[in-house]
XYZ file of N, CA, C and O in Angstrom:
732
model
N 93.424 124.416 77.917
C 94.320 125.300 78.655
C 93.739 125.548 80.042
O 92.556 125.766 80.306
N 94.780 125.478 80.895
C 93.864 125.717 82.411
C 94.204 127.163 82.688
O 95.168 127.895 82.466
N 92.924 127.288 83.311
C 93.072 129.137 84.069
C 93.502 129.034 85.521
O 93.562 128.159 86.384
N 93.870 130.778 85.356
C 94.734 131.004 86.435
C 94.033 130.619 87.749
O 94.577 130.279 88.800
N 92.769 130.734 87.496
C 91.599 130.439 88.657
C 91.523 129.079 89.083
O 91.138 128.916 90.240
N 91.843 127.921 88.315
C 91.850 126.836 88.869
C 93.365 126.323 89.323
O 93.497 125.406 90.134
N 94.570 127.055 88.677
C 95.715 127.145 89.210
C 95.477 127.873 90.959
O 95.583 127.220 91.997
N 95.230 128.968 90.885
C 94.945 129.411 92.064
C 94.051 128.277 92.395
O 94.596 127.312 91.859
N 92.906 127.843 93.025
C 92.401 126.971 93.970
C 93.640 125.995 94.028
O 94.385 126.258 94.972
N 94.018 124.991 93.290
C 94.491 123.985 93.680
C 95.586 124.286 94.118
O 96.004 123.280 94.691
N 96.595 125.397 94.219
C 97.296 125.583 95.425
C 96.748 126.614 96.619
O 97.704 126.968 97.310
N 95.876 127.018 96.925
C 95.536 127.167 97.867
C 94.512 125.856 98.291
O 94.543 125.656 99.505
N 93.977 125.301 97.842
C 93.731 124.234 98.832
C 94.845 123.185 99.519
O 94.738 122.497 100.535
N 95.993 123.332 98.543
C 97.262 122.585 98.898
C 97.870 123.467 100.140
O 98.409 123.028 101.156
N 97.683 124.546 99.851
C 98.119 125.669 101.468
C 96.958 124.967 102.290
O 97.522 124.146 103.013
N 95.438 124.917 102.527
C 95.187 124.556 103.459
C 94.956 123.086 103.951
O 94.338 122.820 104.982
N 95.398 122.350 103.285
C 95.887 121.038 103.565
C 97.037 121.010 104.278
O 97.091 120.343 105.311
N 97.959 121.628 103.891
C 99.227 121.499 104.928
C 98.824 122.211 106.130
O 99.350 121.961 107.214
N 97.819 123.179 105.971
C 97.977 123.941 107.114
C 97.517 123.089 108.273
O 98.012 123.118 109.400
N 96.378 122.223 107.820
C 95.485 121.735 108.773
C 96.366 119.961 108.916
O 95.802 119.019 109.473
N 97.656 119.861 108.346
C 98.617 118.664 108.532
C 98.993 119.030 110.040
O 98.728 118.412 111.071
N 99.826 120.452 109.818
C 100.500 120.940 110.958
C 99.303 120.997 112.122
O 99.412 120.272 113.111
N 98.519 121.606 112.014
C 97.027 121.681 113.097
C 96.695 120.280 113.558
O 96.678 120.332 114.788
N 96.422 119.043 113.147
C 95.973 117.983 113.518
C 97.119 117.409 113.896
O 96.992 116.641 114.849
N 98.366 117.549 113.392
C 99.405 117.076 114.252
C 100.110 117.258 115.460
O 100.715 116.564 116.278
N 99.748 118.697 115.239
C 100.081 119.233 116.754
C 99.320 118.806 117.994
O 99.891 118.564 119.058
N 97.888 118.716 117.799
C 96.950 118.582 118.481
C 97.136 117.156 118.929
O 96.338 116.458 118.303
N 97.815 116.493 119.700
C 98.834 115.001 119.764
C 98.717 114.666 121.117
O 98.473 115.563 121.924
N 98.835 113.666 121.435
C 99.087 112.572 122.821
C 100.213 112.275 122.485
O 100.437 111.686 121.427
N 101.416 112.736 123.582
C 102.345 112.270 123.259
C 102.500 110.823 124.516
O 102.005 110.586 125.618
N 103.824 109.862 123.252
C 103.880 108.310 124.356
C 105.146 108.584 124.780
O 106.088 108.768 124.009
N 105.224 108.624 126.191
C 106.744 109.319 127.010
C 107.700 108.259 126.205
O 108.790 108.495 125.684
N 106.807 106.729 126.262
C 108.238 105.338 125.989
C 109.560 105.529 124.904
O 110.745 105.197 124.901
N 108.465 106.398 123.820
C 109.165 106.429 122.632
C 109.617 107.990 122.203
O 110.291 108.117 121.181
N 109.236 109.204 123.000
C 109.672 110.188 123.301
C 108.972 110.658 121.871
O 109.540 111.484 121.157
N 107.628 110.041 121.488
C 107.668 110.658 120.062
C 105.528 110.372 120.679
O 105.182 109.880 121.752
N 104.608 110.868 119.594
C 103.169 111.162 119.871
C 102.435 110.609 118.874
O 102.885 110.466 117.737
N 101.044 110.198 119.293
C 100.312 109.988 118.375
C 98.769 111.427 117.764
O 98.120 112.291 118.354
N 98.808 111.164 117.036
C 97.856 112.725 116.670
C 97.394 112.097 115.227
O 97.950 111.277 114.496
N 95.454 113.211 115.044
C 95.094 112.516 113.634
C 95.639 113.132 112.860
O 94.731 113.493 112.112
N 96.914 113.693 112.341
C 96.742 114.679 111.189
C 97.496 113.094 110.084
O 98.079 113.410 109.047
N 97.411 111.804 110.383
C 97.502 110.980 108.842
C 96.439 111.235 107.770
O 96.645 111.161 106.558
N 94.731 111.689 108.636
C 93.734 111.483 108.175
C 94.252 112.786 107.200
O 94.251 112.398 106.031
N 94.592 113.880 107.282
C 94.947 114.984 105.868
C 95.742 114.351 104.896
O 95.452 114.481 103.706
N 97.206 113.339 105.441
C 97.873 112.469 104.547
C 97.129 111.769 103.297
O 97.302 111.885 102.084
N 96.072 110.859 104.207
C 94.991 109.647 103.191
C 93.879 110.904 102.684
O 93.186 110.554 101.729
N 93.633 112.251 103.175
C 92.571 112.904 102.162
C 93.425 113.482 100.630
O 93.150 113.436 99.431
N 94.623 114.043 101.483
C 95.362 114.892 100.231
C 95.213 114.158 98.774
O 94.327 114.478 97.981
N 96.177 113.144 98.515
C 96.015 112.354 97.426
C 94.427 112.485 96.782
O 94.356 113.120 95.730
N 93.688 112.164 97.105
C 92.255 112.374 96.257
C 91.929 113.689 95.980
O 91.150 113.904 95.052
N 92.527 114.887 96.816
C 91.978 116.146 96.888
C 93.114 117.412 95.874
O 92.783 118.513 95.435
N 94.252 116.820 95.788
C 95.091 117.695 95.008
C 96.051 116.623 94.356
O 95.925 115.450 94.708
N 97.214 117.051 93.217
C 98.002 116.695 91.898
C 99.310 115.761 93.268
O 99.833 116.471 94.127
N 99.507 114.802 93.237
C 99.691 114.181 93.671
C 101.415 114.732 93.989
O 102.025 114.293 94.964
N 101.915 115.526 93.219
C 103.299 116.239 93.364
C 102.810 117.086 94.148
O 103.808 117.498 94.739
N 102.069 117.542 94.491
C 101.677 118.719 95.939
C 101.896 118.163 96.641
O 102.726 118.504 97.484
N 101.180 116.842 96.677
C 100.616 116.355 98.018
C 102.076 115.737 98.910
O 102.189 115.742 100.136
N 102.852 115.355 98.164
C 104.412 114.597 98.470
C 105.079 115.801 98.883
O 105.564 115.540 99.984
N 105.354 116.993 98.565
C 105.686 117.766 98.726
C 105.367 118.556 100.540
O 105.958 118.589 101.619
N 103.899 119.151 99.868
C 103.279 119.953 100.748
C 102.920 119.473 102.205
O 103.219 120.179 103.169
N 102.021 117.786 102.416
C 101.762 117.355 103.749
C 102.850 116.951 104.097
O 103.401 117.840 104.745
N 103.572 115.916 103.998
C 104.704 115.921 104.890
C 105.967 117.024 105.701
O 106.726 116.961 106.667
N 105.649 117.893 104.739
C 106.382 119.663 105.474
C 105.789 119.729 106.370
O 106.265 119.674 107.503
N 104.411 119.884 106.061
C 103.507 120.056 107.137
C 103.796 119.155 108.583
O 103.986 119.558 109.731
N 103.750 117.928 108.089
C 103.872 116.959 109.468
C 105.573 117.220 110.410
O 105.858 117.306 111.605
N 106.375 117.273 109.136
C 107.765 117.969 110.011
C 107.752 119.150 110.524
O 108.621 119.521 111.314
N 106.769 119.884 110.142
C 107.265 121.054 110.691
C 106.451 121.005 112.184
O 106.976 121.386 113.231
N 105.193 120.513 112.093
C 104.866 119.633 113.474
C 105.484 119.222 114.303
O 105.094 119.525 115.430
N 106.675 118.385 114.204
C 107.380 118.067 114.653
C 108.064 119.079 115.509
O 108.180 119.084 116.735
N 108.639 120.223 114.328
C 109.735 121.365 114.921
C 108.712 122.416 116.031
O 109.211 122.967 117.012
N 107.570 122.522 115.743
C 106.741 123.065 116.886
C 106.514 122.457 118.110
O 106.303 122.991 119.199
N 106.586 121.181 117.791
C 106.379 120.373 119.181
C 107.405 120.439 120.074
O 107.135 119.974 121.182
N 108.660 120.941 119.902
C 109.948 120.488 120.510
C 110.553 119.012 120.065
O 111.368 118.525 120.849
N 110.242 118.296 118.934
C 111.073 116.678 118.753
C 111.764 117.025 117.372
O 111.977 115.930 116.851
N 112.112 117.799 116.721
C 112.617 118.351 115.304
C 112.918 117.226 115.233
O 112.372 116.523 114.381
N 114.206 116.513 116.397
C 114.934 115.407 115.642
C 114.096 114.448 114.560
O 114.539 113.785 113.622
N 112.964 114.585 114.948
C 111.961 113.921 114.100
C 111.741 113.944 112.793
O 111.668 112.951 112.070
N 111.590 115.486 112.347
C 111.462 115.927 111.728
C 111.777 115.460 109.928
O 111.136 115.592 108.885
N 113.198 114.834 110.325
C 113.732 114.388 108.983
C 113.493 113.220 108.816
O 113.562 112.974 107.612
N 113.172 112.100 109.568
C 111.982 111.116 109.248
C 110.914 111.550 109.310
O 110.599 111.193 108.175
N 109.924 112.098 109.718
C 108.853 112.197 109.275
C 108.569 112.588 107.911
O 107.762 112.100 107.121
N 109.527 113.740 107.747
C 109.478 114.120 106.268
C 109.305 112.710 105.181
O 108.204 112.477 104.683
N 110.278 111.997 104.944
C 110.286 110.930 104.346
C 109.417 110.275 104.696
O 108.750 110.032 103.690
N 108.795 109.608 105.918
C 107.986 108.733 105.885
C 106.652 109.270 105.665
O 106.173 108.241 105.189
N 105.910 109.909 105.653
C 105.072 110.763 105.375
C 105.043 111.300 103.529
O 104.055 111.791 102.983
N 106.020 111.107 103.039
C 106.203 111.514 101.794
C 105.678 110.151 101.057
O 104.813 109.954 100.203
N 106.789 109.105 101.925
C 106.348 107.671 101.259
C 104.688 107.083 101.260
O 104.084 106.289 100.540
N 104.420 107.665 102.100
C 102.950 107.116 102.206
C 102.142 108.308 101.092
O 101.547 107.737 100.177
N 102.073 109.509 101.067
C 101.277 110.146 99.901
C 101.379 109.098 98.830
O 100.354 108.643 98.321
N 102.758 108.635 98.412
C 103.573 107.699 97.205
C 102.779 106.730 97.245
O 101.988 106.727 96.301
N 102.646 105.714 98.126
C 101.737 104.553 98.194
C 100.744 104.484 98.264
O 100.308 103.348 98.449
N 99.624 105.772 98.153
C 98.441 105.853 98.362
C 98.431 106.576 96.763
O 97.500 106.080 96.128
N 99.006 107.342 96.147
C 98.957 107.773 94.925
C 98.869 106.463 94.026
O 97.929 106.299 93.248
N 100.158 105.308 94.211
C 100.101 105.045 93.372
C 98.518 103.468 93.032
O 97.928 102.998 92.059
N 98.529 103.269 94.547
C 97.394 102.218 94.502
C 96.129 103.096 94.175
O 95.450 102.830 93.183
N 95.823 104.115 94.986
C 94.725 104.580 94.050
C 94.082 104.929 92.605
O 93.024 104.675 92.029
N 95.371 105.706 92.296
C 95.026 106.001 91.181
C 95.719 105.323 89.692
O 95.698 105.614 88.496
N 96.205 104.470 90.383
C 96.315 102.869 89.289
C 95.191 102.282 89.234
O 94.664 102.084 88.139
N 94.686 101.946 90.230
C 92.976 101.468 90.241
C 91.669 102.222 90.015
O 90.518 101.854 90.254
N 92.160 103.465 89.453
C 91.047 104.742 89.214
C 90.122 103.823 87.981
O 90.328 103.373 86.854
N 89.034 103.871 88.949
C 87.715 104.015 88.098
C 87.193 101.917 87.703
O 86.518 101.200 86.965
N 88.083 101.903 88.788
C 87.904 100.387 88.983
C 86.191 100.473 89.410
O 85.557 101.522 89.521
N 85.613 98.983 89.622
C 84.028 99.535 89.977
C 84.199 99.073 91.748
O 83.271 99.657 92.308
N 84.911 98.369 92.675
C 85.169 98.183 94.145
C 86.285 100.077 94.672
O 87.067 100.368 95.576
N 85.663 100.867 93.424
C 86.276 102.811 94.506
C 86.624 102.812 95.974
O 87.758 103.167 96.295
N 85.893 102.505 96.746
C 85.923 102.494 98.338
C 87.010 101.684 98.875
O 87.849 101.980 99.725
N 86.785 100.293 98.026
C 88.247 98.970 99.132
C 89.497 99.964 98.125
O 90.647 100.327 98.374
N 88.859 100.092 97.289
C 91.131 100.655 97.034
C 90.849 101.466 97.592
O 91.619 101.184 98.510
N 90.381 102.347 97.932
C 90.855 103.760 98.597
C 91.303 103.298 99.792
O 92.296 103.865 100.247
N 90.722 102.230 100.542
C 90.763 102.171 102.173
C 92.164 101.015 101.455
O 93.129 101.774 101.371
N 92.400 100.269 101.189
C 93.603 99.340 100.518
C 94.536 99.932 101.087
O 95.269 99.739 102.058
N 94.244 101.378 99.612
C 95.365 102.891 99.764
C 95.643 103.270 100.901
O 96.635 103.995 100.983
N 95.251 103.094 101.569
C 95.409 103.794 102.919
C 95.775 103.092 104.241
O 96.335 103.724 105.137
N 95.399 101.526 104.393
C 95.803 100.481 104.590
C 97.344 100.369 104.846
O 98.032 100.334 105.867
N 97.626 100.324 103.392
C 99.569 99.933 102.635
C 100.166 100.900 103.256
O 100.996 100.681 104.138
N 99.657 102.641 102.696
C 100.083 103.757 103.196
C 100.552 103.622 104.811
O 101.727 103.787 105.137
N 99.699 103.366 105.590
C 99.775 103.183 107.103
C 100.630 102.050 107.669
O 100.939 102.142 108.857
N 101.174 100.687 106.768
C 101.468 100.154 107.584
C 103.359 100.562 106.620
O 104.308 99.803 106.813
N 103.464 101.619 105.841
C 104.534 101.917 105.642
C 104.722 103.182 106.427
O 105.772 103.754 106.136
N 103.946 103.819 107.406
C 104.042 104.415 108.175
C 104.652 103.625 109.300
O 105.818 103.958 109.513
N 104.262 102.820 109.958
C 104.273 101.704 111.367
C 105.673 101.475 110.615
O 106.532 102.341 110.783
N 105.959 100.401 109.818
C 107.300 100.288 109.544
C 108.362 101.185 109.492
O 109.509 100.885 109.825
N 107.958 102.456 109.016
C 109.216 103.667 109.026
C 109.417 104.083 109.970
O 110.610 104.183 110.256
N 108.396 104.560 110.988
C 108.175 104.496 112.477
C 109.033 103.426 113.942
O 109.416 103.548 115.105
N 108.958 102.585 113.017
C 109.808 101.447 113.442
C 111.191 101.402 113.300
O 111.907 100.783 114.089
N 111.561 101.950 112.451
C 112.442 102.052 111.621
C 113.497 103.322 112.442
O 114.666 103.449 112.808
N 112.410 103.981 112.430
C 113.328 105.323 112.829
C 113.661 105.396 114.063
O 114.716 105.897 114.453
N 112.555 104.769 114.976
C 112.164 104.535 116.439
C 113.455 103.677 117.035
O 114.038 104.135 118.018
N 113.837 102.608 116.523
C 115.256 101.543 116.531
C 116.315 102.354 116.514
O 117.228 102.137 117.311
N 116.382 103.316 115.704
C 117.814 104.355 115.307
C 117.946 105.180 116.118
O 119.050 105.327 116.643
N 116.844 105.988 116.479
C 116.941 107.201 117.376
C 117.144 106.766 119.120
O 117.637 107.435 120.028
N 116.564 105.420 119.138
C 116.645 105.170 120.711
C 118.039 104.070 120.487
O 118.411 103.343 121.409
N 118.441 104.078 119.683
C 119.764 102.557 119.550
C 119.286 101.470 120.359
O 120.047 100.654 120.878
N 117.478 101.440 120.525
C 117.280 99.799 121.000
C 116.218 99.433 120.275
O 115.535 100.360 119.839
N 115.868 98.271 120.007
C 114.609 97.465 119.325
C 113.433 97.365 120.077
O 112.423 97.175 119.399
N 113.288 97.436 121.236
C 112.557 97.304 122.751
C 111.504 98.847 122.053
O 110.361 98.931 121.605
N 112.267 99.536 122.206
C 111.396 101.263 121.683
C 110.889 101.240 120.432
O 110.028 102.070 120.137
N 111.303 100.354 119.551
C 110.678 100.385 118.056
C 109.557 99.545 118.126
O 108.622 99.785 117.362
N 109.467 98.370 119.097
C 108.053 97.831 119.261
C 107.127 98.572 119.970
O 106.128 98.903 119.333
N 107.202 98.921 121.133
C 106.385 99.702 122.107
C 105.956 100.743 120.973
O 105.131 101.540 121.419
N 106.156 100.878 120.148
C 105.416 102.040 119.253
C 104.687 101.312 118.302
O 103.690 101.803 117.773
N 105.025 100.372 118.079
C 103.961 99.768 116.967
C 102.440 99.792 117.075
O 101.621 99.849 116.158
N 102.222 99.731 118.495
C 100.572 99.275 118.474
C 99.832 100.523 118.333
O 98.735 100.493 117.776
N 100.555 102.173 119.000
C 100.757 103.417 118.588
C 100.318 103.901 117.441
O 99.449 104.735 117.183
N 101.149 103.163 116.673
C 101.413 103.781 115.308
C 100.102 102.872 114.388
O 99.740 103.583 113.450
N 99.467 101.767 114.416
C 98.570 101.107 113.959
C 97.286 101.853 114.754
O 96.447 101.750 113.859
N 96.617 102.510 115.811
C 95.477 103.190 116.228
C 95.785 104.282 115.556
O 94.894 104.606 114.770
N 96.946 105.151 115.569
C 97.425 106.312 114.568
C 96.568 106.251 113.190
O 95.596 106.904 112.810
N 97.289 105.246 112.617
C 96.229 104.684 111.346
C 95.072 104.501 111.352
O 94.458 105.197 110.544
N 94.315 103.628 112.126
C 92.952 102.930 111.751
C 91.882 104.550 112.064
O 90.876 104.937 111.468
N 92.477 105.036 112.977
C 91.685 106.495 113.128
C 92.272 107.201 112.248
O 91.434 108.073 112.016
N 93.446 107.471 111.392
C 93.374 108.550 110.693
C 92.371 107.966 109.143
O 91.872 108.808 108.396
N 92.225 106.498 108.886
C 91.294 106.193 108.108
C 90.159 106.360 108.086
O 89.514 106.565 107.058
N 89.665 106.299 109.325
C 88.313 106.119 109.742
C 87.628 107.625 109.819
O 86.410 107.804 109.850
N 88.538 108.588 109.843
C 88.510 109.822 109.803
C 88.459 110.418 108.344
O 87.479 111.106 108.059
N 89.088 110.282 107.737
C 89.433 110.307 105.682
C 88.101 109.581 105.530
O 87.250 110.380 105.138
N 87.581 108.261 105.712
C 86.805 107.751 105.072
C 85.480 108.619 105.300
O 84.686 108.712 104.364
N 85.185 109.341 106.677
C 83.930 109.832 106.973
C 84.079 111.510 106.065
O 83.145 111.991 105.423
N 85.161 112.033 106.187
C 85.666 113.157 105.763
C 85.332 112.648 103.704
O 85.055 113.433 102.797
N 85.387 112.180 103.677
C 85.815 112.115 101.584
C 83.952 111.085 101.538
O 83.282 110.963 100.513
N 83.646 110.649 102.619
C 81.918 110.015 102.109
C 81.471 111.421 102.308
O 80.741 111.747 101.373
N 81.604 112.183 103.003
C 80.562 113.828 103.401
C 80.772 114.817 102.407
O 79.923 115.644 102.074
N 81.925 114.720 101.933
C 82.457 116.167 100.665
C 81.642 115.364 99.344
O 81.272 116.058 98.397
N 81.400 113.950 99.339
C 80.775 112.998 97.785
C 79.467 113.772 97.717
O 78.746 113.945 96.734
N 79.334 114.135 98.774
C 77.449 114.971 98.974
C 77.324 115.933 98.069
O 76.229 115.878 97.509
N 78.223 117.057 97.592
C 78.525 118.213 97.621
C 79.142 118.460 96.271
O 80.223 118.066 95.832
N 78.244 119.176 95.731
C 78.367 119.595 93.818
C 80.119 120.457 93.805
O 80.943 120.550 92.896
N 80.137 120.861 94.949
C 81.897 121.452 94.915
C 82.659 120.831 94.934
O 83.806 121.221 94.718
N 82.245 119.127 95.302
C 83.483 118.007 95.493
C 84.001 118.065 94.138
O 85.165 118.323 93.831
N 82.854 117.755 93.201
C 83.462 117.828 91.846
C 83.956 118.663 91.098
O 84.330 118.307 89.981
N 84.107 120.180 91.576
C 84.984 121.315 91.098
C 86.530 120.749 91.623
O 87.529 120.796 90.906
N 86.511 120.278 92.843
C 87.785 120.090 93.649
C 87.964 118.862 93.001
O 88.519 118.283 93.935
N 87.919 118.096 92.183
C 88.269 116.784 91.643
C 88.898 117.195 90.058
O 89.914 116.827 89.468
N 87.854 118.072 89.710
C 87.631 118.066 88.378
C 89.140 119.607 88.193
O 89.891 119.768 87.231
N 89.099 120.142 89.027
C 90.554 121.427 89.127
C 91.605 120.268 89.261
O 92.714 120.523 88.791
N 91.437 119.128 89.788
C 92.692 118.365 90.709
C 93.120 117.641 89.469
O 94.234 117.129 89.580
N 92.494 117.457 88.260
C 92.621 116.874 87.388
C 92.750 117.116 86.135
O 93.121 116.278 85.314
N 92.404 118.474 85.844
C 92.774 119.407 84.895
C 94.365 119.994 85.507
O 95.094 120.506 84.658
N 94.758 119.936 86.601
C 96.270 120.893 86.895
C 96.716 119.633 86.005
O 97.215 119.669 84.880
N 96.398 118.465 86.824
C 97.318 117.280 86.275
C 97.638 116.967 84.919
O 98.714 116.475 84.578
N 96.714 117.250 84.157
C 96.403 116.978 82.931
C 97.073 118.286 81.916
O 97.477 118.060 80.776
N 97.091 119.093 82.290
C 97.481 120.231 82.012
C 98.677 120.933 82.446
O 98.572 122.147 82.620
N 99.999 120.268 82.684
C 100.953 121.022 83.430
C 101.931 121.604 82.718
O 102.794 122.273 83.286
């Protein structure tokens, strides 16, 4: 039976995961071409999944990243990001933790995060074509949206090797896995 105490952490760490979605997203370079920005908050996207019940994480960071959006002044954004941002928790849930406890841990995670990102660049693409009604604006963002990635990885990867240090990582693994197990 899980206690209320590990119910409580794992949604408040899910509150400050989104919080710090919206914070790293805001904090953005925006690219005038495509009227839309690049910012690290993917790197909370590729941590969430390892750090909370994988229905938070679909839920909770991508609010976060739209609502980024609605602070920035681009809302229109907003309702793709939601989705594309949702899809990637999805693709990083499911390659990771299909491969849980494989003995190569590190290449799926970065794999995970990999797939995740370039279904980011594609939705990005995607949305970028629709919102400007030209194809010209959906490329000029691609190369954008791939540094977007390789730094929000490179960021997750240094972020999730530094918390492995730390006897609390495994309270935050071991709560993340009892909610799951226990719902």
């Amino acid at each position: 039976m899980q206690t209320v105490k590990s119910k409580t952490f794992v949604l408040t760490l899910t509150a400050v995961l989104m919080a710090l979605e919206v914070v790293l997203t805001t904090l953005s370079f925006p690219i005038v071409a495509t009227q839309g920005y690049i910012h690290l908050g993917d790197s909370i996207i590729f941590l969430s999944v390892f750090l909370i019940p994988e229905a938070y994480a679909i839920v909770a960071i991508p609010l976060g990243a739209a609502l980024a959006d609605a602070i920035l002044g681009v809302a229109f954004w907003s309702p793709w990001t939601f989705v594309i941002k949702g899809l990637m928790v999805i693709v990083i849930a499911f390659i990771a933790h299909k491969n849980q406890g494989k003995n190569a841990k590190k290449i799926v995670e970065i794999a995970s995060m990999v797939a995740s990102g370039a279904v980011m660049v594609a939705g990005y693409y995607i949305a970028e074509c629709v919102i400007a009604g030209n194809v010209t604006v959906g490329l000029v963002a691609i190369p954008w949206n791939i540094v977007q990635m390789v730094v929000g990885i490179v960021i997750a990867q240094v972020v999730l090797g530094q918390l492995s240090k730390f006897s609390f990582t495994k309270h935050i693994v071991r709560n993340r896995d009892a909610f799951i197990d226990n719902k």
